[in-house]
Amino acid sequence: LSFDILYPLSLLTGLFAVVSIMIYTRSLHEANYRTLAKCNSDCNPPTEPTDDVDSEAITTHQPASANDVGSDSLSSTVKVLENNDNVDPTTLQLLQRLVLSTHGYCWFGVAFLTAVTILAAGQAIVDSLIFLYFEYLGSSFLVMGWTVVLTVVFEIPVFQVSDQLLQRFGNTKLLLMAMGCYVVRVLGYTLIPQGQVMYALLIEPMHGVTYACSQTAVVDYVADCMPKGYEATGQGIVYFLRGSGSIVGLWLGGW
């Protein structure tokens, strides 16, 4: 097989991604509808007509079906669920909340986001250029493939216990752990002798710890800083910083 096999595989994986997104979106909408219906029934219990209230006046204000819920009722329900301010924050205001962080110190948020950007630069160097280094050490394609398997496999158990790690260490220490594992991994690469690339398999699990801990730390940090309902926007801002770090890292690494 040649590299041409990548083209049909890319189409298949792209189709799989689209189908997965459609299924996830549909299930998410169904869950939201159930939540809205439950909250609407809890917040607006049915009123039994009494002798002092005209029953016709009550029924005229009731929706004809489940799909005819009044806009006032829906808007009030959404406000109860989202608990947001009436004025939507701007992107600049969201960025300010990320910088100030939940600690209220500007230097803390700047330090955290700077660390995330620097780590992204380092990860981009390893992710995109490490195979060139392995080829220099005399690695085969099979060994390169096994390094990828190990990096991904060791992410799974860390993600599995990520909530416990957050409760025990917090997002700041998790990010420091991720950076520490990255440093150990890169220093380990420099100690591999020529023609003994198999030693790389011993340090590849460090990538799983780096990736899982950094992802968990960033997601938790953004969730703490952002107002409810704007978590995805906050993630987008942070990913812009991480993308910038990746560009700088690849540029400097290539140079």
mmCIF file of N, CA and C in Angstrom, residues 115-204:
data_model
loop_
_atom_site.group_PDB
_atom_site.id
_atom_site.type_symbol
_atom_site.label_atom_id
_atom_site.label_comp_id
_atom_site.label_asym_id
_atom_site.label_seq_id
_atom_site.Cartn_x
_atom_site.Cartn_y
_atom_site.Cartn_z
ATOM 1 N N ALA A 115 1.504 29.771 30.086
ATOM 2 C CA ALA A 115 1.976 28.394 30.209
ATOM 3 C C ALA A 115 1.281 27.487 29.205
ATOM 4 N N VAL A 116 -0.019 27.692 29.012
ATOM 5 C CA VAL A 116 -0.760 26.890 28.035
ATOM 6 C C VAL A 116 -0.214 27.115 26.626
ATOM 7 N N THR A 117 0.084 28.370 26.285
ATOM 8 C CA THR A 117 0.613 28.694 24.955
ATOM 9 C C THR A 117 1.996 28.087 24.742
ATOM 10 N N ILE A 118 2.859 28.188 25.753
ATOM 11 C CA ILE A 118 4.213 27.638 25.639
ATOM 12 C C ILE A 118 4.166 26.118 25.519
ATOM 13 N N LEU A 119 3.295 25.485 26.304
ATOM 14 C CA LEU A 119 3.171 24.027 26.212
ATOM 15 C C LEU A 119 2.670 23.613 24.833
ATOM 16 N N ALA A 120 1.754 24.380 24.256
ATOM 17 C CA ALA A 120 1.263 24.074 22.913
ATOM 18 C C ALA A 120 2.386 24.179 21.888
ATOM 19 N N ALA A 121 3.272 25.171 22.063
ATOM 20 C CA ALA A 121 4.414 25.295 21.157
ATOM 21 C C ALA A 121 5.317 24.078 21.259
ATOM 22 N N GLY A 122 5.588 23.632 22.480
ATOM 23 C CA GLY A 122 6.433 22.453 22.652
ATOM 24 C C GLY A 122 5.794 21.188 22.106
ATOM 25 N N GLN A 123 4.496 21.023 22.346
ATOM 26 C CA GLN A 123 3.808 19.826 21.844
ATOM 27 C C GLN A 123 3.779 19.798 20.324
ATOM 28 N N ALA A 124 3.650 20.971 19.696
ATOM 29 C CA ALA A 124 3.625 21.019 18.237
ATOM 30 C C ALA A 124 4.965 20.567 17.661
ATOM 31 N N ILE A 125 6.054 20.936 18.328
ATOM 32 C CA ILE A 125 7.378 20.516 17.861
ATOM 33 C C ILE A 125 7.491 18.996 17.885
ATOM 34 N N VAL A 126 7.077 18.389 18.998
ATOM 35 C CA VAL A 126 7.187 16.933 19.122
ATOM 36 C C VAL A 126 6.210 16.232 18.176
ATOM 37 N N ASP A 127 4.958 16.678 18.149
ATOM 38 C CA ASP A 127 3.942 15.991 17.355
ATOM 39 C C ASP A 127 4.267 16.002 15.862
ATOM 40 N N SER A 128 4.847 17.096 15.377
ATOM 41 C CA SER A 128 5.053 17.238 13.932
ATOM 42 C C SER A 128 6.466 16.896 13.473
ATOM 43 N N LEU A 129 7.438 16.946 14.362
ATOM 44 C CA LEU A 129 8.829 16.756 13.941
ATOM 45 C C LEU A 129 9.489 15.518 14.535
ATOM 46 N N ILE A 130 8.813 14.826 15.462
ATOM 47 C CA ILE A 130 9.473 13.727 16.160
ATOM 48 C C ILE A 130 9.801 12.570 15.226
ATOM 49 N N PHE A 131 8.973 12.332 14.197
ATOM 50 C CA PHE A 131 9.256 11.229 13.279
ATOM 51 C C PHE A 131 10.522 11.483 12.474
ATOM 52 N N LEU A 132 10.815 12.742 12.199
ATOM 53 C CA LEU A 132 12.072 13.060 11.526
ATOM 54 C C LEU A 132 13.255 12.698 12.417
ATOM 55 N N TYR A 133 13.101 12.948 13.706
ATOM 56 C CA TYR A 133 14.161 12.597 14.650
ATOM 57 C C TYR A 133 14.282 11.088 14.790
ATOM 58 N N PHE A 134 13.148 10.384 14.837
ATOM 59 C CA PHE A 134 13.192 8.925 14.911
ATOM 60 C C PHE A 134 13.844 8.336 13.662
ATOM 61 N N GLU A 135 13.571 8.927 12.512
ATOM 62 C CA GLU A 135 14.204 8.451 11.278
ATOM 63 C C GLU A 135 15.717 8.668 11.335
ATOM 64 N N TYR A 136 16.113 9.771 11.936
ATOM 65 C CA TYR A 136 17.542 10.044 12.116
ATOM 66 C C TYR A 136 18.180 8.995 13.030
ATOM 67 N N LEU A 137 17.414 8.525 14.015
ATOM 68 C CA LEU A 137 17.935 7.492 14.924
ATOM 69 C C LEU A 137 17.891 6.101 14.319
ATOM 70 N N GLY A 138 17.310 5.959 13.133
ATOM 71 C CA GLY A 138 17.268 4.662 12.469
ATOM 72 C C GLY A 138 16.012 3.869 12.747
ATOM 73 N N SER A 139 14.908 4.535 13.043
ATOM 74 C CA SER A 139 13.672 3.841 13.374
ATOM 75 C C SER A 139 12.979 3.333 12.113
ATOM 76 N N SER A 140 12.224 2.257 12.291
ATOM 77 C CA SER A 140 11.380 1.748 11.214
ATOM 78 C C SER A 140 9.989 2.363 11.327
ATOM 79 N N PHE A 141 9.194 2.201 10.264
ATOM 80 C CA PHE A 141 7.832 2.732 10.295
ATOM 81 C C PHE A 141 6.983 2.011 11.333
ATOM 82 N N LEU A 142 7.285 0.727 11.569
ATOM 83 C CA LEU A 142 6.529 -0.035 12.554
ATOM 84 C C LEU A 142 6.727 0.537 13.956
ATOM 85 N N VAL A 143 7.940 0.851 14.304
ATOM 86 C CA VAL A 143 8.210 1.431 15.622
ATOM 87 C C VAL A 143 7.552 2.795 15.749
ATOM 88 N N MET A 144 7.589 3.580 14.690
ATOM 89 C CA MET A 144 6.913 4.880 14.717
ATOM 90 C C MET A 144 5.422 4.708 14.970
ATOM 91 N N GLY A 145 4.828 3.699 14.340
ATOM 92 C CA GLY A 145 3.402 3.452 14.566
ATOM 93 C C GLY A 145 3.110 3.053 15.998
ATOM 94 N N TRP A 146 3.981 2.248 16.585
ATOM 95 C CA TRP A 146 3.773 1.838 17.966
ATOM 96 C C TRP A 146 3.919 3.013 18.935
ATOM 97 N N THR A 147 4.748 3.978 18.615
ATOM 98 C CA THR A 147 4.858 5.163 19.482
ATOM 99 C C THR A 147 3.539 5.927 19.518
ATOM 100 N N VAL A 148 2.863 5.991 18.361
ATOM 101 C CA VAL A 148 1.560 6.668 18.325
ATOM 102 C C VAL A 148 0.538 5.910 19.154
ATOM 103 N N VAL A 149 0.563 4.578 19.050
ATOM 104 C CA VAL A 149 -0.377 3.760 19.825
ATOM 105 C C VAL A 149 -0.197 4.007 21.316
ATOM 106 N N LEU A 150 1.040 4.037 21.771
ATOM 107 C CA LEU A 150 1.306 4.218 23.199
ATOM 108 C C LEU A 150 0.885 5.604 23.674
ATOM 109 N N THR A 151 1.121 6.616 22.858
ATOM 110 C CA THR A 151 0.745 7.971 23.277
ATOM 111 C C THR A 151 -0.760 8.100 23.476
ATOM 112 N N VAL A 152 -1.532 7.433 22.601
ATOM 113 C CA VAL A 152 -2.992 7.546 22.689
ATOM 114 C C VAL A 152 -3.552 6.664 23.801
ATOM 115 N N VAL A 153 -3.019 5.449 23.924
ATOM 116 C CA VAL A 153 -3.547 4.503 24.900
ATOM 117 C C VAL A 153 -3.419 5.045 26.326
ATOM 118 N N PHE A 154 -2.327 5.713 26.624
ATOM 119 C CA PHE A 154 -2.110 6.182 27.982
ATOM 120 C C PHE A 154 -2.885 7.452 28.298
ATOM 121 N N GLU A 155 -3.563 8.040 27.306
ATOM 122 C CA GLU A 155 -4.455 9.164 27.591
ATOM 123 C C GLU A 155 -5.743 8.679 28.250
ATOM 124 N N ILE A 156 -6.187 7.478 27.888
ATOM 125 C CA ILE A 156 -7.498 6.993 28.324
ATOM 126 C C ILE A 156 -7.599 6.858 29.839
ATOM 127 N N PRO A 157 -6.678 6.187 30.526
ATOM 128 C CA PRO A 157 -6.831 6.072 31.987
ATOM 129 C C PRO A 157 -6.716 7.404 32.707
ATOM 130 N N VAL A 158 -5.908 8.320 32.170
ATOM 131 C CA VAL A 158 -5.787 9.639 32.813
ATOM 132 C C VAL A 158 -7.094 10.411 32.685
ATOM 133 N N PHE A 159 -7.708 10.361 31.508
ATOM 134 C CA PHE A 159 -9.009 11.012 31.346
ATOM 135 C C PHE A 159 -10.068 10.356 32.233
ATOM 136 N N GLN A 160 -9.941 9.052 32.440
ATOM 137 C CA GLN A 160 -10.920 8.333 33.246
ATOM 138 C C GLN A 160 -10.939 8.839 34.687
ATOM 139 N N VAL A 161 -9.785 9.190 35.212
ATOM 140 C CA VAL A 161 -9.691 9.655 36.605
ATOM 141 C C VAL A 161 -9.467 11.164 36.674
ATOM 142 N N SER A 162 -9.779 11.863 35.590
ATOM 143 C CA SER A 162 -9.503 13.303 35.553
ATOM 144 C C SER A 162 -10.286 14.078 36.613
ATOM 145 N N ASP A 163 -11.532 13.656 36.891
ATOM 146 C CA ASP A 163 -12.306 14.365 37.907
ATOM 147 C C ASP A 163 -11.667 14.213 39.286
ATOM 148 N N GLN A 164 -11.139 13.034 39.568
ATOM 149 C CA GLN A 164 -10.467 12.824 40.845
ATOM 150 C C GLN A 164 -9.166 13.616 40.924
ATOM 151 N N LEU A 165 -8.457 13.699 39.806
ATOM 152 C CA LEU A 165 -7.222 14.486 39.780
ATOM 153 C C LEU A 165 -7.518 15.968 40.009
ATOM 154 N N LEU A 166 -8.616 16.443 39.434
ATOM 155 C CA LEU A 166 -8.987 17.848 39.627
ATOM 156 C C LEU A 166 -9.326 18.134 41.092
ATOM 157 N N GLN A 167 -10.065 17.248 41.706
ATOM 158 C CA GLN A 167 -10.424 17.444 43.107
ATOM 159 C C GLN A 167 -9.206 17.406 44.016
ATOM 160 N N ARG A 168 -8.232 16.595 43.660
ATOM 161 C CA ARG A 168 -7.067 16.425 44.519
ATOM 162 C C ARG A 168 -6.018 17.521 44.303
ATOM 163 N N PHE A 169 -5.776 17.887 43.023
ATOM 164 C CA PHE A 169 -4.673 18.794 42.728
ATOM 165 C C PHE A 169 -5.132 20.162 42.216
ATOM 166 N N GLY A 170 -6.274 20.239 41.543
ATOM 167 C CA GLY A 170 -6.697 21.494 40.938
ATOM 168 C C GLY A 170 -6.087 21.663 39.556
ATOM 169 N N ASN A 171 -6.641 22.604 38.785
ATOM 170 C CA ASN A 171 -6.202 22.761 37.397
ATOM 171 C C ASN A 171 -4.777 23.298 37.277
ATOM 172 N N THR A 172 -4.335 24.122 38.240
ATOM 173 C CA THR A 172 -2.988 24.684 38.148
ATOM 174 C C THR A 172 -1.927 23.598 38.282
ATOM 175 N N LYS A 173 -2.057 22.759 39.281
ATOM 176 C CA LYS A 173 -1.078 21.695 39.472
ATOM 177 C C LYS A 173 -1.146 20.659 38.357
ATOM 178 N N LEU A 174 -2.339 20.439 37.811
ATOM 179 C CA LEU A 174 -2.446 19.518 36.681
ATOM 180 C C LEU A 174 -1.672 20.042 35.477
ATOM 181 N N LEU A 175 -1.758 21.351 35.239
ATOM 182 C CA LEU A 175 -1.001 21.932 34.126
ATOM 183 C C LEU A 175 0.500 21.817 34.377
ATOM 184 N N LEU A 176 0.931 22.027 35.609
ATOM 185 C CA LEU A 176 2.349 21.878 35.946
ATOM 186 C C LEU A 176 2.789 20.428 35.768
ATOM 187 N N MET A 177 1.944 19.482 36.137
ATOM 188 C CA MET A 177 2.264 18.073 35.927
ATOM 189 C C MET A 177 2.419 17.771 34.438
ATOM 190 N N ALA A 178 1.537 18.342 33.613
ATOM 191 C CA ALA A 178 1.618 18.127 32.170
ATOM 192 C C ALA A 178 2.935 18.674 31.612
ATOM 193 N N MET A 179 3.319 19.860 32.056
ATOM 194 C CA MET A 179 4.561 20.455 31.573
ATOM 195 C C MET A 179 5.770 19.659 32.065
ATOM 196 N N GLY A 180 5.715 19.175 33.291
ATOM 197 C CA GLY A 180 6.811 18.373 33.813
ATOM 198 C C GLY A 180 6.999 17.088 33.025
ATOM 199 N N CYS A 181 5.884 16.421 32.694
ATOM 200 C CA CYS A 181 5.974 15.188 31.901
ATOM 201 C C CYS A 181 6.509 15.476 30.502
ATOM 202 N N TYR A 182 6.159 16.626 29.955
ATOM 203 C CA TYR A 182 6.679 16.983 28.633
ATOM 204 C C TYR A 182 8.194 17.160 28.679
ATOM 205 N N VAL A 183 8.691 17.828 29.712
ATOM 206 C CA VAL A 183 10.131 18.042 29.847
ATOM 207 C C VAL A 183 10.864 16.709 29.994
ATOM 208 N N VAL A 184 10.315 15.809 30.818
ATOM 209 C CA VAL A 184 10.932 14.490 30.995
ATOM 210 C C VAL A 184 10.960 13.741 29.669
ATOM 211 N N ARG A 185 9.894 13.828 28.916
ATOM 212 C CA ARG A 185 9.823 13.121 27.634
ATOM 213 C C ARG A 185 10.868 13.639 26.652
ATOM 214 N N VAL A 186 10.981 14.954 26.531
ATOM 215 C CA VAL A 186 11.915 15.526 25.564
ATOM 216 C C VAL A 186 13.357 15.268 25.980
ATOM 217 N N LEU A 187 13.654 15.409 27.270
ATOM 218 C CA LEU A 187 15.006 15.094 27.726
ATOM 219 C C LEU A 187 15.334 13.622 27.498
ATOM 220 N N GLY A 188 14.333 12.758 27.650
ATOM 221 C CA GLY A 188 14.557 11.339 27.392
ATOM 222 C C GLY A 188 14.909 11.070 25.947
ATOM 223 N N TYR A 189 14.315 11.824 25.014
ATOM 224 C CA TYR A 189 14.657 11.652 23.606
ATOM 225 C C TYR A 189 16.142 11.905 23.356
ATOM 226 N N THR A 190 16.692 12.895 24.031
ATOM 227 C CA THR A 190 18.091 13.249 23.792
ATOM 228 C C THR A 190 19.050 12.180 24.294
ATOM 229 N N LEU A 191 18.587 11.286 25.148
ATOM 230 C CA LEU A 191 19.457 10.240 25.707
ATOM 231 C C LEU A 191 19.399 8.940 24.914
ATOM 232 N N ILE A 192 18.543 8.870 23.906
ATOM 233 C CA ILE A 192 18.423 7.644 23.110
ATOM 234 C C ILE A 192 19.635 7.536 22.185
ATOM 235 N N PRO A 193 20.387 6.450 22.262
ATOM 236 C CA PRO A 193 21.556 6.300 21.378
ATOM 237 C C PRO A 193 21.144 5.979 19.945
ATOM 238 N N GLN A 194 22.036 6.232 19.028
ATOM 239 C CA GLN A 194 21.791 5.960 17.617
ATOM 240 C C GLN A 194 21.533 4.472 17.406
ATOM 241 N N GLY A 195 20.447 4.156 16.683
ATOM 242 C CA GLY A 195 20.110 2.783 16.387
ATOM 243 C C GLY A 195 19.367 2.060 17.501
ATOM 244 N N GLN A 196 19.051 2.737 18.589
ATOM 245 C CA GLN A 196 18.339 2.128 19.723
ATOM 246 C C GLN A 196 17.014 2.871 19.984
ATOM 247 N N VAL A 197 16.276 3.132 18.909
ATOM 248 C CA VAL A 197 15.072 3.933 19.021
ATOM 249 C C VAL A 197 13.975 3.234 19.827
ATOM 250 N N MET A 198 14.134 1.926 20.066
ATOM 251 C CA MET A 198 13.142 1.206 20.859
ATOM 252 C C MET A 198 13.011 1.792 22.265
ATOM 253 N N TYR A 199 14.050 2.449 22.741
ATOM 254 C CA TYR A 199 13.969 3.080 24.061
ATOM 255 C C TYR A 199 12.911 4.181 24.102
ATOM 256 N N ALA A 200 12.554 4.692 22.944
ATOM 257 C CA ALA A 200 11.535 5.740 22.897
ATOM 258 C C ALA A 200 10.189 5.232 23.385
ATOM 259 N N LEU A 201 9.961 3.933 23.232
ATOM 260 C CA LEU A 201 8.688 3.354 23.670
ATOM 261 C C LEU A 201 8.517 3.451 25.185
ATOM 262 N N LEU A 202 9.623 3.560 25.912
ATOM 263 C CA LEU A 202 9.540 3.639 27.370
ATOM 264 C C LEU A 202 9.086 5.013 27.851
ATOM 265 N N ILE A 203 9.333 6.036 27.042
ATOM 266 C CA ILE A 203 8.987 7.398 27.479
ATOM 267 C C ILE A 203 7.778 7.956 26.744
ATOM 268 N N GLU A 204 7.273 7.239 25.744
ATOM 269 C CA GLU A 204 6.097 7.727 25.027
ATOM 270 C C GLU A 204 4.862 7.864 25.911
#
